[in-house]
Coordinates of C-alpha atoms in Angstrom, one line a residue:
Chain R
M1 CA 35.6 16.5 27.2
K2 CA 36.5 16.4 23.5
L3 CA 39.5 14.5 22.4
E4 CA 41.2 17.6 21.2
E5 CA 40.9 19.1 24.7
R6 CA 42.3 16.0 26.2
A7 CA 45.2 16.1 23.7
A8 CA 45.9 19.8 24.6
L9 CA 46.0 18.9 28.3
V10 CA 48.3 15.9 27.6
K11 CA 50.7 18.2 25.6
E12 CA 50.9 20.5 28.6
W13 CA 51.7 17.7 31.0
V14 CA 54.2 16.1 28.7
G15 CA 56.0 19.5 28.3
E16 CA 56.2 19.8 32.1
A17 CA 57.4 16.2 32.6
A18 CA 60.1 16.7 29.9
T19 CA 61.4 19.8 31.5
F20 CA 61.7 17.9 34.8
I21 CA 63.4 15.0 33.1
R22 CA 66.0 17.2 31.4
Q23 CA 66.7 18.9 34.7
Q24 CA 67.5 15.6 36.3
F25 CA 70.6 15.3 34.1
E26 CA 72.1 17.9 36.4
T27 CA 71.7 15.7 39.4
E28 CA 72.6 12.2 40.4
I29 CA 70.0 9.8 39.0
Q30 CA 69.2 6.8 41.2
V31 CA 69.2 3.6 39.1
Q32 CA 67.8 0.2 40.2
T33 CA 67.3 -3.0 38.3
K34 CA 64.0 -4.8 37.9
S35 CA 63.6 -8.2 36.4
H36 CA 67.3 -8.5 35.4
R37 CA 70.6 -6.8 35.2
T38 CA 69.8 -4.6 32.1
D39 CA 66.1 -3.9 33.0
L40 CA 66.5 -0.5 34.7
V41 CA 64.2 1.9 36.6
T42 CA 65.2 5.2 38.1
N43 CA 63.8 7.7 40.6
V44 CA 63.0 9.8 37.5
D45 CA 60.7 7.2 35.8
Q46 CA 58.9 6.8 39.1
A47 CA 58.5 10.6 39.7
V48 CA 57.2 11.1 36.2
E49 CA 54.8 8.2 36.6
V50 CA 53.4 9.8 39.8
F51 CA 53.2 13.1 38.0
F52 CA 51.0 11.7 35.2
R53 CA 49.0 9.6 37.6
K54 CA 48.2 12.7 39.7
K55 CA 47.3 14.8 36.7
I56 CA 45.0 12.2 35.3
E57 CA 43.4 11.6 38.7
A58 CA 42.8 15.3 39.2
H59 CA 41.2 15.9 35.8
F60 CA 39.6 12.6 35.2
P61 CA 38.8 10.9 38.5
Q62 CA 36.6 8.3 36.8
D63 CA 39.3 7.1 34.4
Q64 CA 41.5 4.1 35.0
Y65 CA 45.3 4.5 35.0
F66 CA 47.8 1.9 33.9
G67 CA 51.5 2.7 34.0
E68 CA 54.9 1.0 33.7
E69 CA 56.0 1.7 37.2
K70 CA 52.8 0.1 38.6
M71 CA 51.6 3.1 40.5
G72 CA 48.1 2.9 38.9
D73 CA 45.0 0.8 39.1
N74 CA 46.4 -2.1 37.2
P75 CA 43.0 -2.7 35.6
T76 CA 41.8 -6.2 34.7
S77 CA 39.6 -4.9 31.9
L78 CA 39.7 -2.1 29.4
N79 CA 36.1 -1.2 30.0
G80 CA 35.4 2.5 30.1
P81 CA 38.1 5.2 29.9
V82 CA 41.7 3.9 30.4
W83 CA 45.0 5.7 30.3
I84 CA 48.1 3.6 29.5
V85 CA 51.3 5.4 30.3
D86 CA 55.1 4.9 29.9
P87 CA 56.8 7.8 31.7
I88 CA 60.2 7.0 30.2
D89 CA 60.3 4.4 27.4
G90 CA 63.9 3.3 26.8
T91 CA 65.2 3.6 30.4
A92 CA 68.6 2.1 29.5
N93 CA 69.0 4.8 26.8
F94 CA 67.8 7.4 29.3
V95 CA 70.4 6.3 31.9
L96 CA 73.3 5.4 29.6
Q97 CA 72.9 7.8 26.7
Q98 CA 70.8 10.6 28.2
N99 CA 69.2 10.5 24.7
H100 CA 66.9 8.3 22.5
F101 CA 64.0 7.8 25.0
A102 CA 60.4 8.7 24.8
I103 CA 57.3 9.6 26.9
M104 CA 54.3 7.7 25.7
L105 CA 50.6 8.0 26.6
G106 CA 47.6 6.1 25.1
Y107 CA 44.0 6.9 25.9
Y108 CA 41.4 4.2 25.3
E109 CA 37.6 3.9 25.7
D110 CA 36.2 0.4 25.9
G111 CA 39.4 -0.9 24.3
E112 CA 39.4 1.5 21.4
G113 CA 42.5 3.7 21.1
L114 CA 41.3 7.3 20.8
L115 CA 44.5 9.3 21.6
G116 CA 48.2 8.5 21.3
V117 CA 51.2 10.6 22.2
I118 CA 54.9 9.8 21.7
Y119 CA 57.5 12.4 22.6
D120 CA 61.2 12.0 21.6
V121 CA 62.3 14.1 24.6
M122 CA 65.9 15.0 23.6
H123 CA 65.0 15.8 20.0
D124 CA 62.0 17.8 21.1
D125 CA 59.8 15.9 18.6
Y126 CA 56.2 15.6 19.6
F127 CA 53.8 13.2 17.8
E128 CA 50.1 13.1 18.6
A129 CA 47.4 10.9 17.0
I130 CA 43.6 11.3 17.4
K131 CA 41.4 8.6 16.2
G132 CA 39.9 9.5 12.8
K133 CA 41.7 12.9 12.8
G134 CA 45.2 11.8 11.7
I135 CA 48.6 12.7 13.2
R136 CA 50.1 16.0 14.3
R137 CA 53.8 16.5 14.7
N138 CA 54.9 19.5 16.8
G139 CA 51.5 21.1 16.3
E140 CA 51.4 20.7 12.5
A141 CA 49.5 18.2 10.4
F142 CA 51.9 15.3 9.7
I143 CA 51.7 13.7 6.3
P144 CA 53.7 10.5 6.4
R145 CA 56.2 10.2 3.6
Y146 CA 55.1 6.7 2.8
T147 CA 51.8 4.9 2.7
D148 CA 53.6 1.5 2.2
K149 CA 57.1 0.1 2.2
Q150 CA 58.5 -3.1 0.7
L151 CA 60.7 -5.3 2.9
D152 CA 63.4 -5.7 0.2
Q153 CA 63.8 -2.0 -0.1
S154 CA 63.7 -1.0 3.6
L155 CA 65.6 -1.1 6.9
I156 CA 64.0 -2.9 9.7
A157 CA 64.3 -3.0 13.5
I158 CA 64.2 -6.3 15.5
N159 CA 64.9 -6.9 19.1
G160 CA 68.6 -7.9 19.6
G161 CA 67.9 -11.0 21.6
M162 CA 65.6 -12.4 18.8
V163 CA 68.4 -11.6 16.3
M164 CA 71.0 -13.4 18.3
R165 CA 68.9 -16.5 18.9
N166 CA 67.5 -16.3 15.4
V167 CA 64.0 -16.9 16.8
Y168 CA 61.4 -17.6 14.1
D169 CA 64.3 -17.4 11.6
V170 CA 64.3 -13.6 11.8
Q171 CA 67.8 -13.5 10.3
D172 CA 66.2 -14.6 7.0
L173 CA 64.0 -11.4 7.2
I174 CA 67.0 -9.2 7.9
V175 CA 68.9 -10.7 4.9
A176 CA 65.8 -10.1 2.8
S177 CA 65.7 -6.5 3.9
M178 CA 68.1 -3.6 3.4
G179 CA 69.5 -4.0 6.9
L180 CA 69.0 -4.1 10.6
R181 CA 68.8 -1.1 12.9
I182 CA 68.5 -1.3 16.7
Y183 CA 67.6 1.9 18.7
G184 CA 66.7 0.5 22.0
S185 CA 63.3 2.1 22.7
A186 CA 59.9 1.0 21.4
G187 CA 58.9 4.7 21.3
I188 CA 61.9 5.7 19.3
E189 CA 61.5 2.8 16.9
I190 CA 57.8 3.7 16.3
V191 CA 58.9 7.3 15.6
G192 CA 61.3 5.7 13.1
L193 CA 58.3 3.9 11.5
M194 CA 56.3 7.1 11.3
K195 CA 59.2 9.0 9.7
G196 CA 59.6 6.1 7.3
E197 CA 63.2 5.4 8.5
I198 CA 62.4 1.8 9.1
A199 CA 59.6 -0.4 7.7
A200 CA 59.0 -2.8 10.7
Y201 CA 59.6 -3.1 14.4
I202 CA 59.5 -6.5 16.0
S203 CA 59.8 -7.3 19.7
P204 CA 59.2 -10.5 21.6
R205 CA 57.8 -8.8 24.8
L206 CA 56.1 -5.5 24.7
Q207 CA 54.1 -4.4 27.7
P208 CA 50.8 -2.5 27.2
W209 CA 52.5 0.8 27.8
D210 CA 55.2 0.0 25.2
I211 CA 52.6 -0.3 22.4
A212 CA 49.3 1.4 23.5
A213 CA 50.2 4.8 22.0
G214 CA 51.8 3.2 18.9
M215 CA 48.6 1.4 18.1
V216 CA 46.7 4.6 17.7
F217 CA 49.4 5.9 15.3
A218 CA 49.3 2.7 13.4
E219 CA 45.6 3.0 12.9
E220 CA 45.9 6.6 11.7
M221 CA 48.8 5.8 9.3
G222 CA 47.6 2.5 8.0
L223 CA 50.4 0.5 9.6
K224 CA 49.6 -3.1 10.5
V225 CA 50.1 -4.2 14.1
S226 CA 49.4 -7.5 15.8
Q227 CA 50.9 -10.3 17.9
L228 CA 53.4 -12.4 15.9
S229 CA 50.6 -15.0 16.0
Q230 CA 48.5 -12.5 14.0
E231 CA 46.1 -12.3 16.9
P232 CA 45.2 -8.7 18.0
V233 CA 47.5 -7.2 20.6
D234 CA 46.1 -7.8 24.1
L235 CA 46.6 -4.6 26.2
L236 CA 46.2 -6.4 29.5
Q237 CA 49.4 -8.5 29.1
A238 CA 52.8 -8.6 27.5
N239 CA 52.7 -9.5 23.7
A240 CA 55.2 -10.5 21.0
V241 CA 54.5 -7.7 18.6
I242 CA 55.0 -6.7 14.9
I243 CA 54.2 -3.2 13.8
A244 CA 55.0 -2.6 10.1
Y245 CA 54.0 -1.0 6.8
P246 CA 51.4 -3.3 5.1
S247 CA 53.6 -4.9 2.5
T248 CA 56.5 -5.5 4.9
Y249 CA 54.0 -7.0 7.5
D250 CA 52.7 -9.3 4.8
A251 CA 56.2 -10.4 3.8
M252 CA 57.2 -11.1 7.4
I253 CA 54.2 -12.5 9.1
G254 CA 54.6 -16.0 7.6
N255 CA 57.9 -16.5 9.5
F256 CA 56.0 -16.4 12.8
K257 CA 53.4 -19.1 12.0
N258 CA 55.0 -22.0 13.8
Q259 CA 55.1 -20.5 17.3
Chain J
M1 CA 99.6 26.1 6.2
K2 CA 98.7 25.6 9.9
L3 CA 96.3 22.8 10.8
E4 CA 93.9 25.4 12.3
E5 CA 93.7 27.0 8.9
R6 CA 93.2 23.7 7.1
A7 CA 90.4 22.9 9.6
A8 CA 88.7 26.3 8.9
L9 CA 88.8 25.6 5.1
V10 CA 87.4 22.1 5.6
K11 CA 84.6 23.4 7.7
E12 CA 83.7 25.8 4.9
W13 CA 83.7 23.0 2.4
V14 CA 81.7 20.6 4.5
G15 CA 79.1 23.3 5.1
E16 CA 78.8 23.8 1.3
A17 CA 78.6 20.1 0.7
A18 CA 75.9 19.6 3.4
T19 CA 73.8 22.4 1.8
F20 CA 74.0 20.6 -1.5
I21 CA 73.2 17.2 0.1
R22 CA 70.1 18.6 1.8
Q23 CA 68.9 20.2 -1.4
Q24 CA 69.1 16.8 -3.2
F25 CA 66.2 15.5 -1.0
E26 CA 64.0 17.8 -3.2
T27 CA 65.0 15.9 -6.3
E28 CA 65.1 12.3 -7.5
I29 CA 68.3 10.7 -6.2
Q30 CA 69.8 8.1 -8.5
V31 CA 70.7 5.0 -6.6
Q32 CA 73.0 2.2 -7.9
T33 CA 74.4 -0.9 -6.2
K34 CA 78.1 -1.6 -5.8
S35 CA 79.5 -4.9 -4.5
H36 CA 76.0 -6.3 -3.5
R37 CA 72.3 -5.5 -3.2
T38 CA 72.6 -3.4 -0.1
D39 CA 75.9 -1.6 -0.9
L40 CA 74.5 1.6 -2.4
V41 CA 76.0 4.6 -4.2
T42 CA 74.2 7.6 -5.5
N43 CA 74.8 10.5 -7.8
V44 CA 75.0 12.6 -4.7
D45 CA 77.9 10.6 -3.1
Q46 CA 79.7 11.0 -6.4
A47 CA 79.1 14.7 -6.8
V48 CA 80.2 15.4 -3.2
E49 CA 83.3 13.3 -3.7
V50 CA 84.2 15.4 -6.9
F51 CA 83.5 18.6 -4.9
F52 CA 86.0 17.7 -2.1
R53 CA 88.5 16.3 -4.7
K54 CA 88.5 19.6 -6.6
K55 CA 88.7 21.8 -3.4
I56 CA 91.7 19.8 -2.2
E57 CA 93.3 19.9 -5.6
A58 CA 92.9 23.6 -5.9
H59 CA 94.2 24.5 -2.4
F60 CA 96.8 21.7 -1.9
P61 CA 97.9 20.5 -5.4
Q62 CA 100.8 18.5 -3.8
D63 CA 98.5 16.5 -1.5
Q64 CA 97.3 13.0 -2.3
Y65 CA 93.5 12.3 -2.2
F66 CA 91.9 9.1 -1.3
G67 CA 88.1 8.8 -1.4
E68 CA 85.3 6.3 -1.2
E69 CA 84.0 6.7 -4.7
K70 CA 87.5 6.1 -6.1
M71 CA 87.9 9.5 -7.8
G72 CA 91.2 10.2 -6.2
D73 CA 94.8 9.1 -6.5
N74 CA 94.3 5.7 -4.7
P75 CA 97.7 6.1 -3.1
T76 CA 99.8 3.1 -2.5
S77 CA 101.6 4.7 0.4
L78 CA 100.8 7.3 3.1
N79 CA 104.0 9.2 2.6
G80 CA 103.6 13.0 2.7
P81 CA 100.2 14.7 3.0
V82 CA 97.2 12.6 2.3
W83 CA 93.5 13.3 2.5
I84 CA 91.1 10.4 3.2
V85 CA 87.5 11.3 2.5
D86 CA 84.0 9.7 2.8
P87 CA 81.6 12.1 1.1
I88 CA 78.5 10.3 2.5
D89 CA 79.1 7.7 5.2
G90 CA 76.0 5.5 5.7
T91 CA 74.7 5.7 2.1
A92 CA 71.9 3.2 2.9
N93 CA 70.7 5.6 5.7
F94 CA 71.1 8.5 3.4
V95 CA 68.9 6.9 0.7
L96 CA 66.4 5.1 2.9
Q97 CA 66.2 7.3 6.0
Q98 CA 67.3 10.7 4.7
N99 CA 68.9 10.8 8.1
H100 CA 71.7 9.3 10.2
F101 CA 74.6 9.8 7.7
A102 CA 77.9 11.7 8.0
I103 CA 80.6 13.5 6.0
M104 CA 84.1 12.4 7.1
L105 CA 87.5 13.7 6.3
G106 CA 90.9 12.7 7.7
Y107 CA 94.1 14.6 6.9
Y108 CA 97.4 12.6 7.5
E109 CA 101.1 13.4 7.1
D110 CA 103.4 10.5 6.7
G111 CA 100.8 8.2 8.2
E112 CA 100.1 10.4 11.2
G113 CA 96.6 11.6 11.6
L114 CA 96.6 15.4 12.1
L115 CA 93.0 16.5 11.4
G116 CA 89.7 14.6 11.6
V117 CA 86.2 15.9 10.8
I118 CA 82.9 14.0 11.3
Y119 CA 79.7 15.9 10.5
D120 CA 76.3 14.4 11.3
V121 CA 74.5 16.3 8.5
M122 CA 70.9 16.1 9.5
H123 CA 71.5 16.9 13.2
D124 CA 73.9 19.7 12.1
D125 CA 76.5 18.4 14.6
Y126 CA 80.1 19.1 13.6
F127 CA 83.0 17.4 15.3
E128 CA 86.6 18.4 14.5
A129 CA 89.8 17.0 16.0
I130 CA 93.3 18.5 15.6
K131 CA 96.2 16.4 16.8
G132 CA 97.4 17.5 20.2
K133 CA 94.7 20.2 20.4
G134 CA 91.7 18.2 21.4
I135 CA 88.2 18.2 19.9
R136 CA 85.8 21.0 19.0
R137 CA 82.0 20.5 18.6
N138 CA 80.2 23.1 16.6
G139 CA 83.0 25.5 17.2
E140 CA 83.2 25.0 21.0
A141 CA 85.8 23.0 22.9
F142 CA 84.3 19.6 23.5
I143 CA 85.0 18.0 26.8
P144 CA 84.0 14.3 26.5
R145 CA 81.6 13.2 29.3
Y146 CA 83.7 10.1 30.0
T147 CA 87.4 9.2 29.9
D148 CA 86.6 5.5 30.3
K149 CA 83.6 3.2 30.2
Q150 CA 83.1 -0.4 31.4
L151 CA 81.7 -3.0 29.2
D152 CA 79.2 -4.3 31.8
Q153 CA 77.8 -0.8 32.3
S154 CA 77.6 0.3 28.7
L155 CA 75.7 -0.1 25.4
I156 CA 77.8 -1.3 22.4
A157 CA 77.5 -1.3 18.6
I158 CA 78.5 -4.3 16.5
N159 CA 77.9 -4.9 12.8
G160 CA 74.7 -6.8 12.3
G161 CA 76.3 -9.5 10.1
M162 CA 78.8 -10.3 12.9
V163 CA 76.0 -10.5 15.4
M164 CA 73.9 -12.9 13.3
R165 CA 76.8 -15.2 12.6
N166 CA 78.2 -14.8 16.1
V167 CA 81.6 -14.3 14.7
Y168 CA 84.3 -14.5 17.4
D169 CA 81.5 -15.1 19.9
V170 CA 80.5 -11.5 19.8
Q171 CA 77.1 -12.5 21.3
D172 CA 78.9 -13.2 24.6
L173 CA 80.2 -9.6 24.5
I174 CA 76.6 -8.3 23.9
V175 CA 75.3 -10.4 26.8
A176 CA 78.1 -9.0 29.0
S177 CA 77.2 -5.4 28.0
M178 CA 74.1 -3.4 28.7
G179 CA 72.8 -4.0 25.2
L180 CA 73.3 -3.8 21.5
R181 CA 72.6 -0.7 19.3
I182 CA 73.0 -0.6 15.5
Y183 CA 72.9 2.8 13.7
G184 CA 74.2 1.8 10.3
S185 CA 77.0 4.4 9.7
A186 CA 80.5 4.2 11.0
G187 CA 80.5 8.0 11.3
I188 CA 77.3 8.1 13.4
E189 CA 78.6 5.2 15.6
I190 CA 81.8 7.1 16.2
V191 CA 79.8 10.2 17.1
G192 CA 77.9 7.9 19.5
L193 CA 81.3 7.0 21.1
M194 CA 82.3 10.6 21.4
K195 CA 79.0 11.5 23.1
G196 CA 79.4 8.5 25.4
E197 CA 76.2 6.9 24.2
I198 CA 78.1 3.6 23.3
A199 CA 81.3 2.2 24.6
A200 CA 82.5 0.3 21.6
Y201 CA 82.0 0.0 17.8
I202 CA 83.1 -3.2 16.0
S203 CA 82.9 -3.8 12.3
P204 CA 84.5 -6.6 10.2
R205 CA 85.3 -4.4 7.2
L206 CA 86.0 -0.8 7.5
Q207 CA 87.6 0.9 4.5
P208 CA 90.2 3.7 5.1
W209 CA 87.6 6.4 4.6
D210 CA 85.3 4.8 7.2
I211 CA 87.9 5.1 10.0
A212 CA 90.6 7.6 9.1
A213 CA 88.8 10.6 10.7
G214 CA 87.7 8.5 13.7
M215 CA 91.3 7.5 14.5
V216 CA 92.2 11.2 15.0
F217 CA 89.3 11.6 17.4
A218 CA 90.3 8.3 19.2
E219 CA 93.8 9.7 19.7
E220 CA 92.5 13.0 21.2
M221 CA 89.9 11.3 23.4
G222 CA 92.1 8.4 24.6
L223 CA 89.9 5.7 22.9
K224 CA 91.7 2.6 21.8
V225 CA 91.4 1.6 18.1
S226 CA 93.0 -1.4 16.3
Q227 CA 92.3 -4.3 14.0
L228 CA 90.6 -7.1 15.9
S229 CA 94.0 -8.9 15.7
Q230 CA 95.3 -6.0 17.9
E231 CA 97.5 -4.9 15.0
P232 CA 97.4 -1.2 14.0
V233 CA 94.7 -0.2 11.5
D234 CA 96.3 -0.2 8.0
L235 CA 94.8 2.8 6.1
L236 CA 95.7 1.3 2.7
Q237 CA 93.2 -1.5 2.9
A238 CA 90.0 -2.7 4.6
N239 CA 90.3 -3.7 8.2
A240 CA 88.3 -5.5 10.9
V241 CA 88.2 -2.8 13.5
I242 CA 87.4 -2.2 17.1
I243 CA 87.2 1.4 18.5
A244 CA 86.3 1.6 22.1
Y245 CA 86.9 3.2 25.5
P246 CA 90.0 1.6 27.1
S247 CA 88.4 -0.7 29.7
T248 CA 85.8 -1.9 27.2
Y249 CA 88.5 -2.5 24.6
D250 CA 90.5 -4.5 27.1
A251 CA 87.4 -6.5 28.1
M252 CA 86.5 -7.3 24.4
I253 CA 89.8 -7.8 22.7
G254 CA 90.5 -11.3 24.0
N255 CA 87.4 -12.6 22.1
F256 CA 89.2 -11.8 18.8
K257 CA 92.4 -13.8 19.5
N258 CA 91.6 -16.9 17.5
Q259 CA 91.0 -15.3 14.1

């Protein structure tokens, strides 16, 4: 199946999932904690994960599936076709704000990102990237406002815990920038990058489903993305990640050398 | 003139100002710095300030006017009728994001807040508070989702500089909460409070025009607002301010005792 056809299918699924998610605000959402007090999961994340899992299984029985709520195959390699899915990215925002969360899907073949989708559900803002074909936003060709951004002329987003502990002297980077913003969802921060609202997003622990879609967008937009160590992101484990416009990446990456 | 009539006039002016602001994104905006590198002002802030100043002068020649860009009377007392205006709150966001900024107006008589307006320009989201009459959002009665929020179950917004320097041990408050968000505009953070997306907003230096409108909303919603010292906000000078849901305010205010 051509990538465009896969993309059309995904858009249909995401629309259906988003309608379901919005309906859940009328009911009592069941919230549980995972690794710690502020790491949340709900019955809605789980239901949406099952929904995507089933859709992919029905249409692409040969493909591997890898999702946040661990209802997939949990592949040990990226050989062949692999889907990497975050049913609700920014679950704390979803629960506590009913806003500022995203659905994200990445489709890879042999480790190469071919299709990425990030949907800002409550702003009904749908971004889709196909390798080599650029980005579409809500069905229209999306021409990014910027091809590059300088650190000293831009706002940046850095994980709050890193800021507080000043890990890798990130406070120096904030002072060198025009200011810090924190939105609380990797998907929403990456949308901010695409719109040019921020020039960098840095997080000490992104799971594969937090960054798989974003990496396809980065490739199409010319953003740089890597581990803080400058090694490529490893989509089989959690990574400390920087995703940024080229000049901002270059201005920041030196800070992370002494890991 | 009745407050409702003043409110209707203000809504007309704000609509006109917002149309002008949106048009400016088609042209080259002239940016200058004020007190430091990241404290920005543009020809658009100034033009919008002049616009409001003239409207108020034409309709209410007796009233005092007090605005961010210092084109008003700079009153030394709040006696009688006083307008306190921020033509574009979040100028860095306006310049660098073309998003996430607000127009704010407060109308006071003898120091008592009677009318407050906060308009999230790019999301076309208009909030209006009239003392004793509650809040309207885009022309409809606005029933806040929450009457109270607990710190340990809520996201909070704190100025980035305070977070980095851990002034008053604010990092302890962040750890006690569900997480930190930073949006970069007092107006947008206060809209976040009204929508229940955050439970508190703390800033070390809010000018009168950054908080005058917000104080009218706080009164109508039952939010607590004060200087960090617990003294009332003084609208003739800059203040270190906390504005929060009651339980969150009570849980936080002890941290600021040893100023």
